[in-house]
Tab-separated table of C-alpha atoms in Angstrom:
chain	number	residue	atom	x	y	z
W	1	MET	CA	-76.300	-13.720	-23.709
W	2	ARG	CA	-74.637	-14.277	-20.571
W	3	LEU	CA	-72.449	-16.851	-22.045
W	4	SER	CA	-71.216	-14.894	-24.921
W	5	VAL	CA	-70.352	-11.898	-22.209
W	6	VAL	CA	-68.410	-14.242	-20.108
W	7	MET	CA	-66.374	-15.383	-23.272
W	8	SER	CA	-65.335	-12.335	-24.185
W	9	LEU	CA	-64.147	-10.998	-20.860
W	10	CYS	CA	-62.505	-14.134	-20.968
W	11	LEU	CA	-60.235	-13.155	-23.813
W	12	LEU	CA	-59.640	-9.737	-22.842
W	13	ALA	CA	-58.177	-11.143	-19.781
W	14	SER	CA	-55.641	-13.917	-21.480
W	15	CYS	CA	-54.441	-11.071	-24.139
W	16	ALA	CA	-51.379	-10.037	-21.832
W	17	THR	CA	-51.175	-13.363	-20.533
W	18	GLU	CA	-47.312	-14.973	-20.555
W	19	THR	CA	-46.719	-18.058	-21.938
W	20	ARG	CA	-45.901	-21.403	-20.088
W	21	HIS	CA	-42.623	-21.358	-19.626
W	22	PHE	CA	-42.496	-17.799	-18.492
W	23	ARG	CA	-45.583	-18.041	-15.873
W	24	GLY	CA	-44.910	-16.300	-12.618
W	25	VAL	CA	-41.967	-13.369	-13.985
W	26	ASP	CA	-43.196	-10.261	-13.332
W	27	PRO	CA	-42.598	-8.137	-16.189
W	28	LEU	CA	-40.788	-5.182	-16.802
W	29	ARG	CA	-42.829	-2.513	-19.925
W	30	LEU	CA	-40.879	-1.049	-22.531
W	31	THR	CA	-41.946	1.133	-26.112
W	32	VAL	CA	-39.886	0.902	-28.895
W	33	ASP	CA	-40.768	3.360	-32.097
W	34	GLY	CA	-44.242	2.834	-30.885
W	35	SER	CA	-45.052	-0.662	-30.284
W	36	THR	CA	-45.254	-1.101	-26.206
W	37	PHE	CA	-43.994	-4.724	-25.106
W	38	ASP	CA	-43.844	-6.124	-21.077
W	39	ILE	CA	-40.698	-7.597	-21.311
W	40	ARG	CA	-39.847	-11.521	-19.216
W	41	LEU	CA	-36.963	-13.080	-19.153
W	42	ARG	CA	-35.837	-16.800	-17.824
W	43	GLY	CA	-32.321	-18.262	-18.522
W	44	ASN	CA	-31.487	-18.039	-21.899
W	45	LEU	CA	-34.708	-16.899	-23.262
W	46	ALA	CA	-36.574	-13.326	-23.369
W	47	GLU	CA	-40.463	-12.874	-24.408
W	48	ALA	CA	-41.557	-10.448	-25.616
W	49	ILE	CA	-45.861	-9.570	-25.376
W	50	ARG	CA	-47.017	-6.680	-26.980
W	51	ILE	CA	-49.316	-5.072	-25.882
W	52	ASN	CA	-50.769	-1.766	-27.618
W	53	PRO	CA	-53.291	-2.035	-30.506
W	54	GLN	CA	-51.647	-1.206	-33.886
W	55	TYR	CA	-53.041	-1.908	-37.055
W	56	ALA	CA	-51.632	-4.190	-39.534
W	57	PRO	CA	-48.352	-4.608	-37.883
W	58	ARG	CA	-45.605	-6.292	-40.004
W	59	LEU	CA	-43.100	-8.663	-38.135
W	60	GLY	CA	-40.808	-7.440	-39.567
W	61	PRO	CA	-40.367	-3.942	-37.667
W	62	LEU	CA	-41.797	-5.662	-34.835
W	63	GLN	CA	-38.872	-8.334	-34.343
W	64	ALA	CA	-36.593	-5.522	-34.715
W	65	ARG	CA	-37.558	-3.649	-32.130
W	66	ALA	CA	-38.875	-6.516	-29.814
W	67	GLY	CA	-35.373	-7.367	-30.231
W	68	PHE	CA	-34.397	-4.471	-28.905
W	69	ALA	CA	-36.462	-4.299	-26.500
W	70	MET	CA	-35.389	-7.866	-24.752
W	71	ALA	CA	-31.305	-6.552	-25.287
W	72	GLN	CA	-32.005	-3.046	-23.109
W	73	VAL	CA	-34.104	-5.368	-20.737
W	74	SER	CA	-31.697	-8.293	-20.446
W	75	GLY	CA	-28.121	-6.519	-21.266
W	76	CYS	CA	-27.520	-9.676	-23.312
W	77	GLN	CA	-26.773	-9.819	-27.283
W	78	VAL	CA	-29.891	-10.739	-28.685
W	79	THR	CA	-29.459	-14.272	-31.470
W	80	GLY	CA	-32.531	-14.848	-32.642
W	81	VAL	CA	-36.276	-14.076	-32.306
W	82	LEU	CA	-39.026	-15.795	-33.559
W	83	GLY	CA	-42.789	-15.972	-32.720
W	84	ASP	CA	-46.011	-13.551	-34.512
W	85	GLN	CA	-47.170	-9.887	-34.031
W	86	ALA	CA	-48.267	-10.748	-30.380
W	87	VAL	CA	-46.057	-12.898	-28.828
W	88	LEU	CA	-42.022	-13.005	-29.650
W	89	THR	CA	-39.446	-14.985	-28.440
W	90	GLY	CA	-35.955	-14.215	-28.217
W	91	VAL	CA	-32.849	-16.377	-27.507
W	92	LEU	CA	-30.369	-14.877	-26.012
W	93	GLN	CA	-26.139	-14.794	-25.013
W	94	CYS	CA	-24.879	-12.922	-22.399
W	95	ARG	CA	-21.456	-12.664	-21.144
W	96	ASP	CA	-22.421	-12.484	-17.564
W	97	ALA	CA	-25.093	-14.465	-16.258
W	98	THR	CA	-26.769	-11.076	-13.213
W	99	LEU	CA	-29.208	-9.247	-15.420
W	100	ILE	CA	-29.021	-5.597	-15.535
W	101	ALA	CA	-31.298	-3.808	-13.124
W	102	MET	CA	-33.316	-1.863	-14.966
W	103	ARG	CA	-36.468	1.031	-14.728
W	104	THR	CA	-39.214	-0.909	-15.931
W	105	ASP	CA	-40.535	1.615	-18.077
W	106	TYR	CA	-38.588	3.095	-20.673
W	107	GLY	CA	-39.698	4.917	-24.137
W	108	CYS	CA	-37.893	4.939	-26.927
W	109	GLY	CA	-37.819	6.424	-30.316
W	110	ASP	CA	-35.810	5.400	-33.871
W	111	VAL	CA	-33.165	7.444	-34.485
W	112	VAL	CA	-32.543	6.164	-38.373
W	113	GLN	CA	-29.574	4.141	-38.187
W	114	TRP	CA	-28.738	0.377	-38.809
W	115	LEU	CA	-26.814	-1.522	-36.216
W	116	GLU	CA	-24.747	-4.569	-38.926
W	117	ALA	CA	-25.588	-7.947	-36.554
W	118	ARG	CA	-22.221	-10.198	-37.072
W	119	ARG	CA	-24.490	-12.919	-38.998
W	120	GLY	CA	-26.122	-10.142	-41.692
W	121	GLY	CA	-28.896	-9.238	-39.801
W	122	GLY	CA	-29.928	-5.915	-38.041
W	123	PHE	CA	-31.483	-4.426	-35.579
W	124	ALA	CA	-32.745	-0.675	-35.800
W	125	ALA	CA	-31.160	1.868	-33.405
W	126	TYR	CA	-33.280	3.622	-30.568
W	127	ALA	CA	-33.026	6.291	-28.478
W	128	CYS	CA	-34.116	5.368	-24.761
W	129	SER	CA	-35.109	7.361	-22.106
W	130	PRO	CA	-37.332	6.776	-18.270
W	131	LEU	CA	-40.547	7.305	-18.198
W	132	HIS	CA	-41.619	9.430	-15.559
């Protein structure tokens, strides 16, 4: 019984833990269209860990939301997003090496527009506002 309690606590503690490459980087929290992410940046990579429960989320919409969140936090263009429904990693293409300072908590909602990316893909357009 004690072992199962300890194992359960260990699993819960690791749910929103950063991956090895992003260890030690403080996250910025961003909510995009009902999905809440902890975003971490290091070099030309960004990591989005979804921290809210969602029933059977599809990867396609989550990739668009995570890519948008990474772009908002970094101020860079996101050229690709890979991962699963919990942890997504994005490749950043930045014109300026400095990161834009942002508030730590934003709420974003889908405004039902599609932006065309250069390579034929696209990210949904969102409107964001600071949470108080």
